[in-house]
Every structure is written in C-alpha cells, then in structure tokens.
PDB file of C-alpha atoms in Angstrom:
ATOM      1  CA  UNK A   1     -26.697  13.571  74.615  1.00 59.00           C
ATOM      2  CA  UNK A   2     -28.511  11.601  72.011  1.00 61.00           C
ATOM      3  CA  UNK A   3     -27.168   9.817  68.737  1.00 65.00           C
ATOM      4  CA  UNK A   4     -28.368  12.808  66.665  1.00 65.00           C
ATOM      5  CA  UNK A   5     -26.178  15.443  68.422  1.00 83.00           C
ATOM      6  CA  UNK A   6     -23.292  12.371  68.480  1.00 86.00           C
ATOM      7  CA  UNK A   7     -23.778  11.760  64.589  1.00 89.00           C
ATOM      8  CA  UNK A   8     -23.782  15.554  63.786  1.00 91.00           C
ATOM      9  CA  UNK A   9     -20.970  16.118  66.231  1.00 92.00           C
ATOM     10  CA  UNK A  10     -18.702  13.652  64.301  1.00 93.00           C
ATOM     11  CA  UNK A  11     -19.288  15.052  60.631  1.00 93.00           C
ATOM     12  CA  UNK A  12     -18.835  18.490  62.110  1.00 94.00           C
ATOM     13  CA  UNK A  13     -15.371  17.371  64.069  1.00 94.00           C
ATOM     14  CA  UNK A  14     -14.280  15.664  60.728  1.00 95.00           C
ATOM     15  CA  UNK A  15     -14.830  19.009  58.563  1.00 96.00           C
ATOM     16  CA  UNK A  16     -13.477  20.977  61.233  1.00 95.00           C
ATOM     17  CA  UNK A  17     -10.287  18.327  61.278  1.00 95.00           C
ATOM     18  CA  UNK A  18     -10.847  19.177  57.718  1.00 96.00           C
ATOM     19  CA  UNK A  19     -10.036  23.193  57.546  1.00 96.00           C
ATOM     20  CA  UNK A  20      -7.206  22.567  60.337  1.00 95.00           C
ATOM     21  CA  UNK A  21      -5.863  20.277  58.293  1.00 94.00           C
ATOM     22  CA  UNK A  22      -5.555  22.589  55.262  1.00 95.00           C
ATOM     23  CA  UNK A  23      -3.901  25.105  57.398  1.00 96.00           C
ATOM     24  CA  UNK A  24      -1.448  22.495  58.579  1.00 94.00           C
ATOM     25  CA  UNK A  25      -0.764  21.865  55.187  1.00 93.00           C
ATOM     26  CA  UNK A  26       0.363  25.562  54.670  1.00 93.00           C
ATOM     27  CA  UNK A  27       1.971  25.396  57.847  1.00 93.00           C
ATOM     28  CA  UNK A  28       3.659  21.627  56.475  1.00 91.00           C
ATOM     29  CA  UNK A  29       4.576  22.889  53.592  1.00 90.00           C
ATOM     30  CA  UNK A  30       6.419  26.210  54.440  1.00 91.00           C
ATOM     31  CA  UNK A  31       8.222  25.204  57.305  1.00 89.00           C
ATOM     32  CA  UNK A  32       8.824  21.386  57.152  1.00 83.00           C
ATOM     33  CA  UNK A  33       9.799  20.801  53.469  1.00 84.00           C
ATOM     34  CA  UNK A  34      13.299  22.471  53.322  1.00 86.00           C
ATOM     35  CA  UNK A  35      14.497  20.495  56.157  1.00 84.00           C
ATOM     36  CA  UNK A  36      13.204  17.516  54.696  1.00 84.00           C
ATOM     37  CA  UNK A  37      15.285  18.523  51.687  1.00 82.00           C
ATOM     38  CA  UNK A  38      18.099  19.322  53.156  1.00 82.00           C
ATOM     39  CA  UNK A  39      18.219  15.867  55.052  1.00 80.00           C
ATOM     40  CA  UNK A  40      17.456  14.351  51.494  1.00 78.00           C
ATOM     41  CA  UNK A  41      20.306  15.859  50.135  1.00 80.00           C
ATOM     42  CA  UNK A  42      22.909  14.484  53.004  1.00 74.00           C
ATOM     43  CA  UNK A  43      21.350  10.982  52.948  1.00 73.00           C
ATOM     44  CA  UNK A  44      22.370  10.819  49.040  1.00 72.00           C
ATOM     45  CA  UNK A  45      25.841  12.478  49.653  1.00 74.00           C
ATOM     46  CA  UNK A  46      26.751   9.900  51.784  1.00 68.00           C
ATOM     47  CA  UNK A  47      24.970   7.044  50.861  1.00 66.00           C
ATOM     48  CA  UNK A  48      26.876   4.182  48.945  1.00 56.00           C
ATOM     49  CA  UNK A  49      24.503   2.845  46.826  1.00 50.00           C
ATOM     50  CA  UNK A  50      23.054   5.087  43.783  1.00 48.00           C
ATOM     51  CA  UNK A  51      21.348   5.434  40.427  1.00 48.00           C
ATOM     52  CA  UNK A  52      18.213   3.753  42.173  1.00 51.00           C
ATOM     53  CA  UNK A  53      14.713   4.610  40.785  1.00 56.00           C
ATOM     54  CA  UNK A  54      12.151   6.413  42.882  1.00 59.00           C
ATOM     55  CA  UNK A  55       8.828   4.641  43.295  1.00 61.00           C
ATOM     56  CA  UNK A  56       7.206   8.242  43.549  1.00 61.00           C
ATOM     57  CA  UNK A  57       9.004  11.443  43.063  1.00 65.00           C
ATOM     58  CA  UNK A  58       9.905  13.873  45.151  1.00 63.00           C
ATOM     59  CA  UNK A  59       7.641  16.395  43.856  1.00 66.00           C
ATOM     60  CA  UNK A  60       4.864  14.324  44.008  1.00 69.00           C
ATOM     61  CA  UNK A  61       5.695  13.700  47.869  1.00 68.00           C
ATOM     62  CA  UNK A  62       5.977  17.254  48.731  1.00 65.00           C
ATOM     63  CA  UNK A  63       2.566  18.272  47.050  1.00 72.00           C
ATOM     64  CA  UNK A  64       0.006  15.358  46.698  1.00 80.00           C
ATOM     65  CA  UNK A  65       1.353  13.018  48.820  1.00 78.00           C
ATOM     66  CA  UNK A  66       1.933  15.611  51.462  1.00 83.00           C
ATOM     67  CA  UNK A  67      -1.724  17.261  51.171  1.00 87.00           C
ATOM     68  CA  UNK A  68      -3.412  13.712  51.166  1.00 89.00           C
ATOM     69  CA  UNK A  69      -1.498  12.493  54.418  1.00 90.00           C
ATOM     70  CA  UNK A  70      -2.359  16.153  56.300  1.00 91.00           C
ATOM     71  CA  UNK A  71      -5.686  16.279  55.013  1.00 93.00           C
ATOM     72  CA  UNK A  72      -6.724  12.470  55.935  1.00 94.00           C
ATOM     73  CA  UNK A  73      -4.748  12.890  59.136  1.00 93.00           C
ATOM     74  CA  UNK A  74      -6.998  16.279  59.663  1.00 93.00           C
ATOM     75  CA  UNK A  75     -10.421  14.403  59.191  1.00 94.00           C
ATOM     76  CA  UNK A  76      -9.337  11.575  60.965  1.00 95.00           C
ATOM     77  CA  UNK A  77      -8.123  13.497  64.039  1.00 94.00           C
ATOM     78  CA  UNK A  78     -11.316  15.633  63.941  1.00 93.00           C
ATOM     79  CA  UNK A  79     -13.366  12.847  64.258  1.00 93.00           C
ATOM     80  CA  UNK A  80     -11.623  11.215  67.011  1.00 94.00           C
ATOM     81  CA  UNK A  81     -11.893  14.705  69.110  1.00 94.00           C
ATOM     82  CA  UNK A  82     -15.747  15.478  68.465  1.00 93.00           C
ATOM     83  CA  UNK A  83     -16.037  12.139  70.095  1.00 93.00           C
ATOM     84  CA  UNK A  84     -14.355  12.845  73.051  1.00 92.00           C
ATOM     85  CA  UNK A  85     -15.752  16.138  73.251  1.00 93.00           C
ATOM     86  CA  UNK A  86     -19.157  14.299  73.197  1.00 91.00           C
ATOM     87  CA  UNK A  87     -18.068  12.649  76.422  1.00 89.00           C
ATOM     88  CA  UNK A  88     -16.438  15.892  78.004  1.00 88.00           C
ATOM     89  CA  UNK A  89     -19.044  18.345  77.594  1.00 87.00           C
ATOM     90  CA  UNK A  90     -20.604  18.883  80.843  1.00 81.00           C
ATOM     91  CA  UNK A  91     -18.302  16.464  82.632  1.00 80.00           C
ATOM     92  CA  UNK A  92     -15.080  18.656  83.139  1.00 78.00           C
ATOM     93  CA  UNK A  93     -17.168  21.156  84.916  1.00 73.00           C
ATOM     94  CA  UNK A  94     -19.440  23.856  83.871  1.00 79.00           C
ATOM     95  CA  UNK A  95     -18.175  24.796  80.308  1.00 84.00           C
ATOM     96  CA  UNK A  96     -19.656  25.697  77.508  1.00 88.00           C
ATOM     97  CA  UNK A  97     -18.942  24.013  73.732  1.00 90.00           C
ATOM     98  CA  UNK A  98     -16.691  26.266  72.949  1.00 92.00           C
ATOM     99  CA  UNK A  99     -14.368  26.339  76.019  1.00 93.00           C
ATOM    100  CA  UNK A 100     -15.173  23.337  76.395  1.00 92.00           C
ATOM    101  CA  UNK A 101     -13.732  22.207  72.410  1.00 94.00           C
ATOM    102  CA  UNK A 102     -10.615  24.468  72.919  1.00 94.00           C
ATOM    103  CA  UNK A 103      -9.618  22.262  76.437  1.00 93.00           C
ATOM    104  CA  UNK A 104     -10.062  18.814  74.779  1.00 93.00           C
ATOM    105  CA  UNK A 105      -8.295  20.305  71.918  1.00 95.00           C
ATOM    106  CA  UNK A 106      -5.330  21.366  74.221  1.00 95.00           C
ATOM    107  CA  UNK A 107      -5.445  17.968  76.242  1.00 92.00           C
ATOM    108  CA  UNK A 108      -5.020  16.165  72.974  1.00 93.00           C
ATOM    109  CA  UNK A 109      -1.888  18.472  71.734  1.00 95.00           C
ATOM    110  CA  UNK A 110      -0.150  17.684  74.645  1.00 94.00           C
ATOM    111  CA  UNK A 111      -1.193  14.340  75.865  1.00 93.00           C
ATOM    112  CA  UNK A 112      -0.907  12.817  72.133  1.00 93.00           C
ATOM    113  CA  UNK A 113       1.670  14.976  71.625  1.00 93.00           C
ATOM    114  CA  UNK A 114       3.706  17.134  73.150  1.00 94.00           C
ATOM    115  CA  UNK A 115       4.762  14.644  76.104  1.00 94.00           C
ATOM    116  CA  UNK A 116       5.457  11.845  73.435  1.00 94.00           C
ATOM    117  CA  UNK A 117       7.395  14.736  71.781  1.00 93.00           C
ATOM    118  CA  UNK A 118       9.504  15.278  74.903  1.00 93.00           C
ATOM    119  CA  UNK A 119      10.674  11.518  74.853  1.00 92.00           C
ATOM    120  CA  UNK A 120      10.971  10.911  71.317  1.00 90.00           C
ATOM    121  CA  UNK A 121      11.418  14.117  68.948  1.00 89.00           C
ATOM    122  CA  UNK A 122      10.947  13.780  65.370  1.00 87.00           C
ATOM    123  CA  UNK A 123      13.652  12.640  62.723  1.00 85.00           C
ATOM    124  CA  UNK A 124      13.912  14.007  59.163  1.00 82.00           C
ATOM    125  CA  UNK A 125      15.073  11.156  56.925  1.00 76.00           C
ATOM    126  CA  UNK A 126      18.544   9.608  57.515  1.00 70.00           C
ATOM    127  CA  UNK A 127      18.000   9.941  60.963  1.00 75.00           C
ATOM    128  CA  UNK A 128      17.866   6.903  62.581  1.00 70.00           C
ATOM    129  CA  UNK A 129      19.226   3.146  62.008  1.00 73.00           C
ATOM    130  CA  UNK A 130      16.837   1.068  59.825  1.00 75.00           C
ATOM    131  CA  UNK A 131      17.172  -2.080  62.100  1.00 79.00           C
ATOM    132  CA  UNK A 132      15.592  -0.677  65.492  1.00 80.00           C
ATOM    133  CA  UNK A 133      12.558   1.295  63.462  1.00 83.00           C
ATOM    134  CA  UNK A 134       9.743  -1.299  64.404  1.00 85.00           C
ATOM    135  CA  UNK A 135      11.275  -1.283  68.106  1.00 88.00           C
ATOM    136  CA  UNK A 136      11.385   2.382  67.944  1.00 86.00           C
ATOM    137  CA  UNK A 137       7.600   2.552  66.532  1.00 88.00           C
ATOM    138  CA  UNK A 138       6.181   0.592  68.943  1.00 91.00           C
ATOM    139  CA  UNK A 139       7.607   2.643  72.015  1.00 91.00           C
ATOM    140  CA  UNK A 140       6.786   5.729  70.645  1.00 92.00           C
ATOM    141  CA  UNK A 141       3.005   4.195  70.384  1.00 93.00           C
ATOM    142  CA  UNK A 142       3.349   3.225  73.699  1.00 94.00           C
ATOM    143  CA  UNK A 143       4.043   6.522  74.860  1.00 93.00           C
ATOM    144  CA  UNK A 144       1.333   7.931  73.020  1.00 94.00           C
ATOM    145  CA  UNK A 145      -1.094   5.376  75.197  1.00 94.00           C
ATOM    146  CA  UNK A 146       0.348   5.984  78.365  1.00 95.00           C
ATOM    147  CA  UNK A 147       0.304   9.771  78.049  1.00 94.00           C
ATOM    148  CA  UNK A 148      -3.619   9.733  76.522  1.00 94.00           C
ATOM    149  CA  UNK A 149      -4.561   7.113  79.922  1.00 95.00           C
ATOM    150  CA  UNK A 150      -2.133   9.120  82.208  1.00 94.00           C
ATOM    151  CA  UNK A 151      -4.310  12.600  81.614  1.00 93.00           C
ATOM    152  CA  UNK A 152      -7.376  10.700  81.780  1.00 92.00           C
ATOM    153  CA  UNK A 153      -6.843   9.940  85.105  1.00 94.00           C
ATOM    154  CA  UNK A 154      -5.497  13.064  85.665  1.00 92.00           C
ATOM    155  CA  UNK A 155      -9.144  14.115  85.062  1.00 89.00           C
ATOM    156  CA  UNK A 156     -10.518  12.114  87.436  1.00 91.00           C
ATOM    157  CA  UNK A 157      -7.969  12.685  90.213  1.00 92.00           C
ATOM    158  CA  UNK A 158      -8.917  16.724  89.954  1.00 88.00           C
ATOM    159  CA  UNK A 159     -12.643  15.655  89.713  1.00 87.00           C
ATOM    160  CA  UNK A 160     -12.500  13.662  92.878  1.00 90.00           C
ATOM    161  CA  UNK A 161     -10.052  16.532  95.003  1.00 90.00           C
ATOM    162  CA  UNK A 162     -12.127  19.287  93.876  1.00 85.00           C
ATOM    163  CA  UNK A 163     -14.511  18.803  96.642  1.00 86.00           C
ATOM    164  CA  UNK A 164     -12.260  18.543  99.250  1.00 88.00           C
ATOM    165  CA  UNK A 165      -9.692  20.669  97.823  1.00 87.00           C
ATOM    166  CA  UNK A 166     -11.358  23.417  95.570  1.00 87.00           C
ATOM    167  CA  UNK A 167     -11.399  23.336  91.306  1.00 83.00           C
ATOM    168  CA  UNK A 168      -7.647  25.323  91.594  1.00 88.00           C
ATOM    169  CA  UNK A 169      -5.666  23.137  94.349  1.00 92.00           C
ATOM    170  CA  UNK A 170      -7.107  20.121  93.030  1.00 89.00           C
ATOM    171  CA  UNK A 171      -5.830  21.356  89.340  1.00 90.00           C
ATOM    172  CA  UNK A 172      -2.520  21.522  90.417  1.00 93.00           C
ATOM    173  CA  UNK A 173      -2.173  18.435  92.260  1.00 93.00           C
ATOM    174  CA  UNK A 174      -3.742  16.617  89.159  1.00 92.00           C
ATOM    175  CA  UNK A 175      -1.326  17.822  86.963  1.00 93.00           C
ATOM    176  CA  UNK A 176       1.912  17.404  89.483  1.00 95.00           C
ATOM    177  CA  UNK A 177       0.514  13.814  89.202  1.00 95.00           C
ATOM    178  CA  UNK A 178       0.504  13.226  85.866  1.00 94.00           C
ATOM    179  CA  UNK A 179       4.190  14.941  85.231  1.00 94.00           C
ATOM    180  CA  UNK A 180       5.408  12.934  88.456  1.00 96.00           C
ATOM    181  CA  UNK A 181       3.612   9.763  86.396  1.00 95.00           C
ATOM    182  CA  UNK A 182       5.004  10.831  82.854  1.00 93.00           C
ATOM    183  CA  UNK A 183       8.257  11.842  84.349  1.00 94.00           C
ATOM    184  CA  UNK A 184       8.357   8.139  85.661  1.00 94.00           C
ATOM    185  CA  UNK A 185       7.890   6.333  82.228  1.00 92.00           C
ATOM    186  CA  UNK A 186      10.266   8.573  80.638  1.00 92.00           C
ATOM    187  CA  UNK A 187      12.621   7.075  83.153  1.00 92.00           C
ATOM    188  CA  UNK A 188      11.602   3.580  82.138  1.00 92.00           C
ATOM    189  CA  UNK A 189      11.173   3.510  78.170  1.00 91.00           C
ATOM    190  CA  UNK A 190      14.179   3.139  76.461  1.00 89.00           C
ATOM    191  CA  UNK A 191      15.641   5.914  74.798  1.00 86.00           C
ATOM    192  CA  UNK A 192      17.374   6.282  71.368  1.00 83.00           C
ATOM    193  CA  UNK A 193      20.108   8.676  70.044  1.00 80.00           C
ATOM    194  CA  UNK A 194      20.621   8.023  66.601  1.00 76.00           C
ATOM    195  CA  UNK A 195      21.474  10.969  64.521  1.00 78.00           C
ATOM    196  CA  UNK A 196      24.616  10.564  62.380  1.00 76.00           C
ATOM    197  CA  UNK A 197      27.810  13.111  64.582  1.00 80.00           C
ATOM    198  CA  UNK A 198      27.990  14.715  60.752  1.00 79.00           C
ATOM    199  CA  UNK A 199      24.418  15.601  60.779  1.00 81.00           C
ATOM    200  CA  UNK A 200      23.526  19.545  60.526  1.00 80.00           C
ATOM    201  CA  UNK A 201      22.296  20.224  63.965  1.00 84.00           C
ATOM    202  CA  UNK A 202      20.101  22.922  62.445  1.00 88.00           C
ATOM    203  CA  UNK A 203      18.568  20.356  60.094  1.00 86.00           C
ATOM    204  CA  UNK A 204      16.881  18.518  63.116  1.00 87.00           C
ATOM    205  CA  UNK A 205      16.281  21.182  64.971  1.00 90.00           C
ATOM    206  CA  UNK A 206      14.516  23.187  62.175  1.00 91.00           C
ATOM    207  CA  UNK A 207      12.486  19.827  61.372  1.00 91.00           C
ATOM    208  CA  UNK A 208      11.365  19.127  64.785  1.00 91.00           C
ATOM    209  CA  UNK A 209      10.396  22.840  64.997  1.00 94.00           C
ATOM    210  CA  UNK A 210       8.125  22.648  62.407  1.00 93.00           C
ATOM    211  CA  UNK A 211       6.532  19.515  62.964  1.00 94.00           C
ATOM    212  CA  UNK A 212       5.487  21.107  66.147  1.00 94.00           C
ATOM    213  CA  UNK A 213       4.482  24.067  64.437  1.00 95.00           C
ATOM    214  CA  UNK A 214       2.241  21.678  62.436  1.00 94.00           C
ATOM    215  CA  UNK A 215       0.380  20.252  65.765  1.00 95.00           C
ATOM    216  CA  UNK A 216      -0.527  23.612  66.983  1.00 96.00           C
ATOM    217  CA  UNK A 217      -1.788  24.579  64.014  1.00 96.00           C
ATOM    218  CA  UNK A 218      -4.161  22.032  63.844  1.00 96.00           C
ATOM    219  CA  UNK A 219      -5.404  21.586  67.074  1.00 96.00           C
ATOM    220  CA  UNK A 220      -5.837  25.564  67.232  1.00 96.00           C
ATOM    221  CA  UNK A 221      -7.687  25.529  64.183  1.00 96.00           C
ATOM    222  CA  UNK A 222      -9.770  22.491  64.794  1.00 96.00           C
ATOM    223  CA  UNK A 223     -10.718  24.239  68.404  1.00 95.00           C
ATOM    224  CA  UNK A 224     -11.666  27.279  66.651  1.00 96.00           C
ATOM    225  CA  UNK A 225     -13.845  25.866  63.904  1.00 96.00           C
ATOM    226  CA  UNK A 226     -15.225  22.617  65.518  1.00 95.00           C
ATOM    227  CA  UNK A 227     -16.018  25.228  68.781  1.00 94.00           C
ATOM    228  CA  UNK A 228     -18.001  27.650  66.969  1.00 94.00           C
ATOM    229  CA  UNK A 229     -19.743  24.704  64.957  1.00 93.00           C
ATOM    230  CA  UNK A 230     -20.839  22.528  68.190  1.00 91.00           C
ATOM    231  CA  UNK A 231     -21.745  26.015  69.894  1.00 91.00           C
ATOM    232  CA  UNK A 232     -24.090  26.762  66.711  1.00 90.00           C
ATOM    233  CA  UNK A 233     -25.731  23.065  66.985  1.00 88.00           C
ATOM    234  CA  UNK A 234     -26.036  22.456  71.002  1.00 86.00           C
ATOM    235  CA  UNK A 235     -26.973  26.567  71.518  1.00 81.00           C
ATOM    236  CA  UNK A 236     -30.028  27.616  70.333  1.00 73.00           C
ATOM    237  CA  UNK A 237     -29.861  30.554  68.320  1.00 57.00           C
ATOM    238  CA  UNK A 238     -32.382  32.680  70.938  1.00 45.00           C
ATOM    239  CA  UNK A 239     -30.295  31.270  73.404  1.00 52.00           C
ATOM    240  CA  UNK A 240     -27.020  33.415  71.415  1.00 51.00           C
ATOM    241  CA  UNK A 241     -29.018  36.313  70.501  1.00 50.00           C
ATOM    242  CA  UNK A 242     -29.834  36.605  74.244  1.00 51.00           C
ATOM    243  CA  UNK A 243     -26.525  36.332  75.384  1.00 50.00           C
ATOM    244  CA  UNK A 244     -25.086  38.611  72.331  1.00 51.00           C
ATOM    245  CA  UNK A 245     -27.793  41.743  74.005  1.00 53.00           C
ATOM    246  CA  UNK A 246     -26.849  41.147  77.558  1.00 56.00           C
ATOM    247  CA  UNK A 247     -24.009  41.745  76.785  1.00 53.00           C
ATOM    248  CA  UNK A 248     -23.798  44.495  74.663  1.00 53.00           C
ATOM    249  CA  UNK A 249     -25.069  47.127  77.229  1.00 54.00           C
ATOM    250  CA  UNK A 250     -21.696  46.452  79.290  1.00 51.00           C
ATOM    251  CA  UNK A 251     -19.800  46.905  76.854  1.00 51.00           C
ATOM    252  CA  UNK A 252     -21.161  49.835  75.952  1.00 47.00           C
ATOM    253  CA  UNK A 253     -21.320  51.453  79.607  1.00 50.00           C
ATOM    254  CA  UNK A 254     -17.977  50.615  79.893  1.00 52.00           C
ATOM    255  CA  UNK A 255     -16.909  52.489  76.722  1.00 52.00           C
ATOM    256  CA  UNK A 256     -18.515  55.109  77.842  1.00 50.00           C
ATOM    257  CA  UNK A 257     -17.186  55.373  81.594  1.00 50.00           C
TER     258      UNK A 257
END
C-alpha cells in the first residue's frame, strides 16, 4: 500500500471517527448524563465543604464540554484505527475493506476496551479516593497496553497454527491464549474497590452501562462508515458494479424458486 492510499486512509478514518463520534454523543448524552447527575447530587449531600465556585458549569460540561471531548476522542480514535487497518488489510487473511474495517473495529472495542473494562469498570464522580487516582490511572493504562500487545500476538499465534491446524482450530486456540494470558494479569494487577457502602448501586451500574453503550456505538459506527469509505477508495468502482450484477441474478433466481 502506498502513502497515497495511507494519507487518504487516515483523513477518511478521522471523519469516519468523526460521524461515530456524533452518534456517541447522542448515545453520551441520553444515557450517561443522569447518572452523572445523580452521583453529582450525592457527592454535594455529603460533602463537608460548600459554597465553592465552579470553574465551568455544569451545563456547560454536559453540552460543550461533553461534545468537544466525544467528538476529539471520535477523530482521534478514527485515525488511530485507519492506521491499523492499513497494516491489517490483507494480512488477517483474505478479507475485503469492509470485513476487514468491521474486525479491527471489534479487536479495538474489546482489546482497548472491553477487557480493561472487566478489570477496572468505570466510576461516576465520588467514586473513588482522591489519593490512589494517579496509581489507579496508571494501571488502568497498563491494562489497556497489555490487552492491545496480548491480541496482537494473539494474531500471530492463529496466523502461525492455521497451517497446521486449519483458520477455525487455530482461532480458538488463539483466543483461549489470550483469555488464559488476560486472565493471568487480572490475577496480578492490583485491584480497587472504592465506592462509598451508601452509594446507589443503580447509580454505578447505570453509569458503567452507558459508558459501554458509548464504545459500541462508536466502534459500530466508525466500522460502518470508515468500511464503506475504504471499500469506495481501494475498490474500483467497475470492480463494485461487477460484483453488484453477479450478484443480482441469484438473488433474483432465488426469489423466484
């Protein structure tokens, strides 16, 4: 693949990141905002010290600061991806950009993640002690690396079985791997329980819900839009036509049987 098709790879990723980032936003915005109010609303009940100015509102946090960090996050994300796609396509075995989009796409919601997800869920505000956040950042980074290298090789492993094994058998045993190897540093990492005993149960539950609601929103989107995007730049359009008309007759003797 040249630089051309890597250049207009990224801008297309980043606008697709773009349009699954709006539809996060909806997503964001409907689901994860009255949780975060809710947890708001505890953390001043029962905090001691009050009458404190707000360096930006709350209003302005739930609409323009929440749109710019979804939106940036979006582009930023989509970027990342069209790059990896770049070095996936063709590699992963014989896919096309589209399938090909919607399994990097998947890889990345659960390797950067889902399995960090499994080891450290989301908090909504008050939830956690103040003292251990930079501890608590850095491990949940560090699970984000080791999940991202742990599929990687999980790639690899299936790449180098398939022969001897077949594309299915070698699937499997690539991904019993890599839960046997994530399994492992979940054992390992340290883990942290810090939500208050009078905390709503619901509140954190309903919050982690929808942040994960969030992440499949985006990486759906993104597979949907940057797919048909890369499909319509790698493809050539005879290339679609041709495969649109070959297909049309089966579909139509089928109807008809």
């Amino acid at each position: 693949m040249n630089s051309i098709s890597v250049r207009a790879l990224l801008v297309r990723g980043m606008l697709a990141g773009l349009v699954a980032g709006f539809f996060a936003l909806v997503v964001a915005y409907l689901l994860g905002e009255s949780p975060v109010d809710s947890a708001i609303a505890f953390e001043e009940a029962h905090s001691h010290e009050h009458g404190g100015e707000e360096l930006v509102s709350r209003a302005m946090q739930s609409t323009a600061g929440l749109a710019t960090g979804v939106l940036v996050f979006g582009v930023a994300i989509g970027g990342i991806a069209a790059l990896a796609f770049c070095v996936a396509l063709g590699r992963i075995g014989r896919f096309g950009p589209r399938a090909t989009a919607a399994l990097v796409s998947l890889g990345a919601l659960l390797a950067v993640y889902v399995v960090p997800f499994l080891k450290y869920p989301p908090n909504p505000p008050a939830v956690g002690d103040p003292e251990t956040i930079g501890k608590r950042t850095t491990v949940y980074f560090l699970m984000i690396v080791l999940s991202v290298l742990l599929a990687v090789a999980a790639v690899i492993l299936g790449k180098r079985l398939a022969p001897r094994l077949g594309n299915w058998n070698a699937t499997v045993a690539a991904a019993a791997a890599f839960i046997a190897a994530a399994g492992i540093a979940f054992a390992f990492l340290p883990s942290f329980n810090e939500v208050p005993k009078d905390f709503p149960a619901t509140v954190v539950w309903d919050f982690r819900l929808a942040t994960l609601a969030i992440q499949v929103t985006l990486w759906t989107f993104f597979a949907l839009v940057f797919g048909h995007l890369a499909e319509r730049l790698l493809v050539p359009s005879a290339a679609r036509t041709a495969a649109a008309e070959s297909s049309t007759p089966s579909r139509t003797a089928s109807a008809a049987g």
